[in-house]
CSV table of C-alpha atoms and ligand atoms in Angstrom, one decimal:
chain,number,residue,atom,x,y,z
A,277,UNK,CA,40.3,168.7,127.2
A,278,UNK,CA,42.5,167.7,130.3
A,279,UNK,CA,44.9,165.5,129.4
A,280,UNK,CA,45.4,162.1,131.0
A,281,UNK,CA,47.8,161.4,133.5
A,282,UNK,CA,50.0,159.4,131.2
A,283,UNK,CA,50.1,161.5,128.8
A,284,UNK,CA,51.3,164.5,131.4
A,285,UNK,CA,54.5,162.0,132.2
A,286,UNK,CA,54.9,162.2,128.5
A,287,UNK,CA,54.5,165.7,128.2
A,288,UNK,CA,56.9,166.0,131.1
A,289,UNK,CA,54.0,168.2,133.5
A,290,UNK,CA,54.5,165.0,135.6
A,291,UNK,CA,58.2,163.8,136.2
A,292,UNK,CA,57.8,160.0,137.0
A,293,UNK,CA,60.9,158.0,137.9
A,294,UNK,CA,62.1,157.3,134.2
A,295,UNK,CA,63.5,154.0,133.6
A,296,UNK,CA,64.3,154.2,129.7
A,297,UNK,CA,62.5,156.3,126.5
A,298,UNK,CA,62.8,156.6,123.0
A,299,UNK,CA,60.8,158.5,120.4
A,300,UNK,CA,57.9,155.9,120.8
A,301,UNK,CA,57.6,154.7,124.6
A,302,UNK,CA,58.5,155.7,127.8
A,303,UNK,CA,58.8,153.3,130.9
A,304,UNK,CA,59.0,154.1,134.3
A,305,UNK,CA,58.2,152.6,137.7
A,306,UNK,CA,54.8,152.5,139.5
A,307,UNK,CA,53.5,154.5,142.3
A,308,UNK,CA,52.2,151.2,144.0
A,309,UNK,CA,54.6,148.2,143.0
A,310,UNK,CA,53.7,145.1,143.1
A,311,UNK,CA,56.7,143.1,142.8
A,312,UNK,CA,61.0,144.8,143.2
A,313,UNK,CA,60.8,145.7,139.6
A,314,UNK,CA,57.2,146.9,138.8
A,315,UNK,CA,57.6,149.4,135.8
A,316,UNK,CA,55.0,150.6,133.6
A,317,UNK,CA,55.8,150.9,129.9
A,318,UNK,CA,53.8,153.4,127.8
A,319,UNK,CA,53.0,154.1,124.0
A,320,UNK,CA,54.2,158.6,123.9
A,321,UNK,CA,50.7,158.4,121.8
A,322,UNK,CA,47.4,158.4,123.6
A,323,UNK,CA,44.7,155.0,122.9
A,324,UNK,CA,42.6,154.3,125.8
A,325,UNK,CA,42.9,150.6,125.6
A,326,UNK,CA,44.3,148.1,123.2
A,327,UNK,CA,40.6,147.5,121.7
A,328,UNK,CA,41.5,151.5,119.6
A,329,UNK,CA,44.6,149.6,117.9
A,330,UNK,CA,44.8,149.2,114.8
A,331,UNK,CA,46.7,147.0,112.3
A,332,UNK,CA,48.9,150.4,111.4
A,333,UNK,CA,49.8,150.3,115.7
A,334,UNK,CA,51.8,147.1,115.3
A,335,UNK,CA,55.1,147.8,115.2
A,336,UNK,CA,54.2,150.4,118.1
A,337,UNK,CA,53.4,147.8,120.4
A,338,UNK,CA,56.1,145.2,119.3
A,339,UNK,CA,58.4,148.7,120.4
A,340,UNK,CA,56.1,148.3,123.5
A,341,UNK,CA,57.7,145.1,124.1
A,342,UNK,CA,61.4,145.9,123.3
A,343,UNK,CA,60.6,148.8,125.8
A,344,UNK,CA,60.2,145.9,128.3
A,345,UNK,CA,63.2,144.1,127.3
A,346,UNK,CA,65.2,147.1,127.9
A,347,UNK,CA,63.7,148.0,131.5
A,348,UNK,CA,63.9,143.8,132.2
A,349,UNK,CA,68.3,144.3,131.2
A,350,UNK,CA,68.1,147.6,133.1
A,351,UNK,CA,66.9,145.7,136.2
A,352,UNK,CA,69.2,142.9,135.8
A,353,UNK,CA,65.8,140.3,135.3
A,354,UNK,CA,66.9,139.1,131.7
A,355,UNK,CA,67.8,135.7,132.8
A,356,UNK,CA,65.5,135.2,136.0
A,357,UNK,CA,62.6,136.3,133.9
A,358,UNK,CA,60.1,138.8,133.8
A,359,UNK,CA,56.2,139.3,133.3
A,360,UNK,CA,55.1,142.0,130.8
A,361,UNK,CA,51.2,142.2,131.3
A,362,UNK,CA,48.2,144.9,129.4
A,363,UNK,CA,44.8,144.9,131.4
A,364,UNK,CA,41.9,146.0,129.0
A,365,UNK,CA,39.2,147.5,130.4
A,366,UNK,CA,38.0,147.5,134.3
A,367,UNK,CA,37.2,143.6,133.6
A,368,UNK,CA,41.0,143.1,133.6
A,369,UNK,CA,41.7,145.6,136.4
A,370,UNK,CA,42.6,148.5,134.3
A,371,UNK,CA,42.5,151.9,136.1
A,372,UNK,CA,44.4,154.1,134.0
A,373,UNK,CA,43.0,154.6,130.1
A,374,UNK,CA,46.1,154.9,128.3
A,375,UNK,CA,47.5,151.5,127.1
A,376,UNK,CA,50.4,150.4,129.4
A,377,UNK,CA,52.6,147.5,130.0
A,378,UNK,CA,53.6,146.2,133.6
A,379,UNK,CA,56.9,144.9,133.4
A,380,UNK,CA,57.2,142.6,137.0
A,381,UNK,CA,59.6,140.8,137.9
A,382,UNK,CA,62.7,140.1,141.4
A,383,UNK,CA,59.8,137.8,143.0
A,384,UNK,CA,59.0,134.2,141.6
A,385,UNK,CA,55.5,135.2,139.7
A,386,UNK,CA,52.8,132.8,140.2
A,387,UNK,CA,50.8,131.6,137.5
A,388,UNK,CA,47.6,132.0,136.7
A,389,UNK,CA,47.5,135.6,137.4
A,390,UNK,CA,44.2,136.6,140.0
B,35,5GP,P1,46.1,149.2,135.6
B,35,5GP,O1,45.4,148.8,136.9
B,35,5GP,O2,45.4,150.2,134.8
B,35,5GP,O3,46.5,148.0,134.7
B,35,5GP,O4,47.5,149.8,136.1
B,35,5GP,C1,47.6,151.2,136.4
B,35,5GP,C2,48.9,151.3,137.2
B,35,5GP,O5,49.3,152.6,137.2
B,35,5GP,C3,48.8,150.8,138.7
B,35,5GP,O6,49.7,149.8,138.9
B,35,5GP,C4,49.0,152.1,139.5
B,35,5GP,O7,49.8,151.8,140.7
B,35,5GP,C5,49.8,152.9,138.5
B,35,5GP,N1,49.7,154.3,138.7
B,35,5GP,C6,48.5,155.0,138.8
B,35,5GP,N2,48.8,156.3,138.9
B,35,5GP,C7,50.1,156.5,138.9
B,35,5GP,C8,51.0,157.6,138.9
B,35,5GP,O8,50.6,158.8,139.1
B,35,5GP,N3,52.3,157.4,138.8
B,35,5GP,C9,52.8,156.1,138.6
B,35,5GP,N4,54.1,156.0,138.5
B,35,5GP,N5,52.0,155.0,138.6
B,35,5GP,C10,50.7,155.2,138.7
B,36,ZN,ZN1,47.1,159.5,127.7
Protein backbone atom coordinates (compact mmCIF):
# COMPACT_ATOMS: atom_id res chain seq x y z
CA UNK A 1 0.00 0.00 0.00
CA UNK A 2 1.40 3.59 -0.96
CA UNK A 3 1.59 5.55 1.72
CA UNK A 4 -0.10 8.88 2.00
CA UNK A 5 1.52 12.02 1.50
CA UNK A 6 1.45 12.97 5.12
CA UNK A 7 2.62 10.17 6.31
CA UNK A 8 5.89 10.39 3.74
CA UNK A 9 6.72 13.98 5.59
CA UNK A 10 6.52 11.82 8.61
CA UNK A 11 8.54 9.15 7.34
CA UNK A 12 10.91 11.88 6.19
CA UNK A 13 10.67 10.50 2.02
CA UNK A 14 9.11 14.08 1.85
CA UNK A 15 11.14 16.92 3.66
CA UNK A 16 8.48 19.69 4.19
CA UNK A 17 9.56 23.01 5.83
CA UNK A 18 9.37 21.80 9.56
CA UNK A 19 8.19 24.22 11.92
CA UNK A 20 8.31 22.10 15.34
CA UNK A 21 7.84 17.96 16.19
CA UNK A 22 7.85 15.83 18.96
CA UNK A 23 7.25 12.11 19.27
CA UNK A 24 3.48 12.68 18.48
CA UNK A 25 3.00 15.58 15.80
CA UNK A 26 4.78 17.25 13.42
CA UNK A 27 3.83 20.84 12.05
CA UNK A 28 5.03 22.45 9.16
CA UNK A 29 3.95 25.10 6.59
CA UNK A 30 1.62 24.66 3.53
CA UNK A 31 2.43 24.43 0.02
CA UNK A 32 -0.51 27.01 -0.80
CA UNK A 33 -0.82 29.45 2.36
CA UNK A 34 -3.53 31.10 2.97
CA UNK A 35 -2.79 33.65 5.41
CA UNK A 36 1.63 34.80 6.61
CA UNK A 37 1.50 31.96 8.97
CA UNK A 38 -0.38 28.96 7.40
CA UNK A 39 1.05 25.77 9.03
CA UNK A 40 -0.35 22.46 9.01
CA UNK A 41 -0.12 20.41 12.20
CA UNK A 42 -0.16 16.55 11.94
CA UNK A 43 -0.87 13.49 14.24
CA UNK A 44 2.95 11.08 13.22
CA UNK A 45 -0.07 8.25 13.20
CA UNK A 46 -2.14 7.85 10.16
CA UNK A 47 -6.52 8.34 10.62
CA UNK A 48 -8.07 9.59 7.59
CA UNK A 49 -10.37 11.99 9.26
CA UNK A 50 -11.37 12.81 12.82
CA UNK A 51 -14.74 10.53 12.34
CA UNK A 52 -11.70 7.10 12.98
CA UNK A 53 -10.96 8.76 16.56
CA UNK A 54 -11.47 7.22 19.21
CA UNK A 55 -11.96 8.09 22.95
CA UNK A 56 -8.27 6.32 23.49
CA UNK A 57 -6.97 9.43 20.59
CA UNK A 58 -7.72 12.20 23.11
CA UNK A 59 -4.85 13.17 24.55
CA UNK A 60 -3.34 12.81 20.83
CA UNK A 61 -5.31 15.52 19.62
CA UNK A 62 -5.24 17.85 22.78
CA UNK A 63 -0.99 17.31 21.72
CA UNK A 64 -2.54 18.36 18.36
CA UNK A 65 -3.36 21.55 19.81
CA UNK A 66 -0.30 22.24 21.94
CA UNK A 67 1.43 21.58 18.57
CA UNK A 68 -0.45 24.75 17.46
CA UNK A 69 0.42 26.70 20.40
CA UNK A 70 3.91 26.04 19.83
CA UNK A 71 4.04 26.91 15.96
CA UNK A 72 1.47 30.19 17.04
CA UNK A 73 4.86 31.31 19.82
CA UNK A 74 7.20 30.25 17.04
CA UNK A 75 5.55 32.75 14.68
CA UNK A 76 5.27 35.32 17.16
CA UNK A 77 0.95 35.20 16.88
CA UNK A 78 0.48 34.32 20.65
CA UNK A 79 -1.03 37.56 21.56
CA UNK A 80 -2.58 38.78 18.04
CA UNK A 81 -4.26 35.41 17.88
CA UNK A 82 -4.41 32.60 15.75
CA UNK A 83 -7.05 30.12 14.01
CA UNK A 84 -6.39 26.34 14.42
CA UNK A 85 -8.99 24.69 12.06
CA UNK A 86 -9.76 20.38 11.08
CA UNK A 87 -11.92 20.06 7.82
CA UNK A 88 -13.65 16.54 7.83
CA UNK A 89 -14.46 15.10 4.84
CA UNK A 90 -14.78 16.93 1.20
CA UNK A 91 -18.01 18.62 2.79
CA UNK A 92 -15.58 20.71 4.87
CA UNK A 93 -13.03 21.16 2.13
CA UNK A 94 -10.67 18.42 3.11
CA UNK A 95 -8.23 17.27 0.34
CA UNK A 96 -5.72 15.48 2.10
CA UNK A 97 -6.99 12.19 4.28
CA UNK A 98 -4.74 12.31 7.11
CA UNK A 99 -6.18 14.42 9.99
CA UNK A 100 -4.48 17.93 10.11
CA UNK A 101 -4.69 21.17 11.87
CA UNK A 102 -4.26 24.62 9.96
CA UNK A 103 -2.72 26.92 12.21
CA UNK A 104 -3.56 30.66 10.36
CA UNK A 105 -2.84 33.49 11.52
CA UNK A 106 -0.54 37.51 10.60
CA UNK A 107 -3.97 38.67 8.79
CA UNK A 108 -7.13 39.78 10.82
CA UNK A 109 -9.29 36.32 10.22
CA UNK A 110 -12.81 36.86 9.38
CA UNK A 111 -15.48 35.11 10.98
CA UNK A 112 -17.71 32.91 9.83
CA UNK A 113 -15.21 30.98 7.89
CA UNK A 114 -16.62 30.30 3.88
P1 LIG B 1 -7.49 20.42 3.56
O1 LIG B 1 -8.10 21.08 2.36
O2 LIG B 1 -7.45 18.90 3.40
O3 LIG B 1 -8.07 20.83 4.88
O4 LIG B 1 -5.99 20.92 3.62
C1 LIG B 1 -4.97 20.32 2.90
C2 LIG B 1 -3.84 21.31 2.88
O5 LIG B 1 -2.65 20.64 2.54
C3 LIG B 1 -4.03 22.43 1.86
O6 LIG B 1 -3.98 23.69 2.52
C4 LIG B 1 -2.86 22.23 0.89
O7 LIG B 1 -2.34 23.45 0.42
C5 LIG B 1 -1.86 21.45 1.73
N1 LIG B 1 -1.00 20.58 1.00
C6 LIG B 1 -1.37 19.68 0.04
N2 LIG B 1 -0.30 19.02 -0.41
C7 LIG B 1 0.77 19.51 0.27
C8 LIG B 1 2.17 19.22 0.22
O8 LIG B 1 2.65 18.36 -0.52
N3 LIG B 1 2.97 19.94 1.06
C9 LIG B 1 2.48 20.87 1.92
N4 LIG B 1 3.36 21.51 2.68
N5 LIG B 1 1.18 21.17 1.98
C10 LIG B 1 0.34 20.50 1.16
ZN1 LIG C 1 -1.12 9.45 6.40
Amino acid sequence: MTACIFCKMVSGEIQPDVVYEDDDVLAFRDLNPQAPTHVLVIPKKHYSTTNELQPEDAELMGRLVLGAQKVAEIDGLSEQGYRMVLNCNEGAGQTVFHIHMHVLGGRRMNWPPG
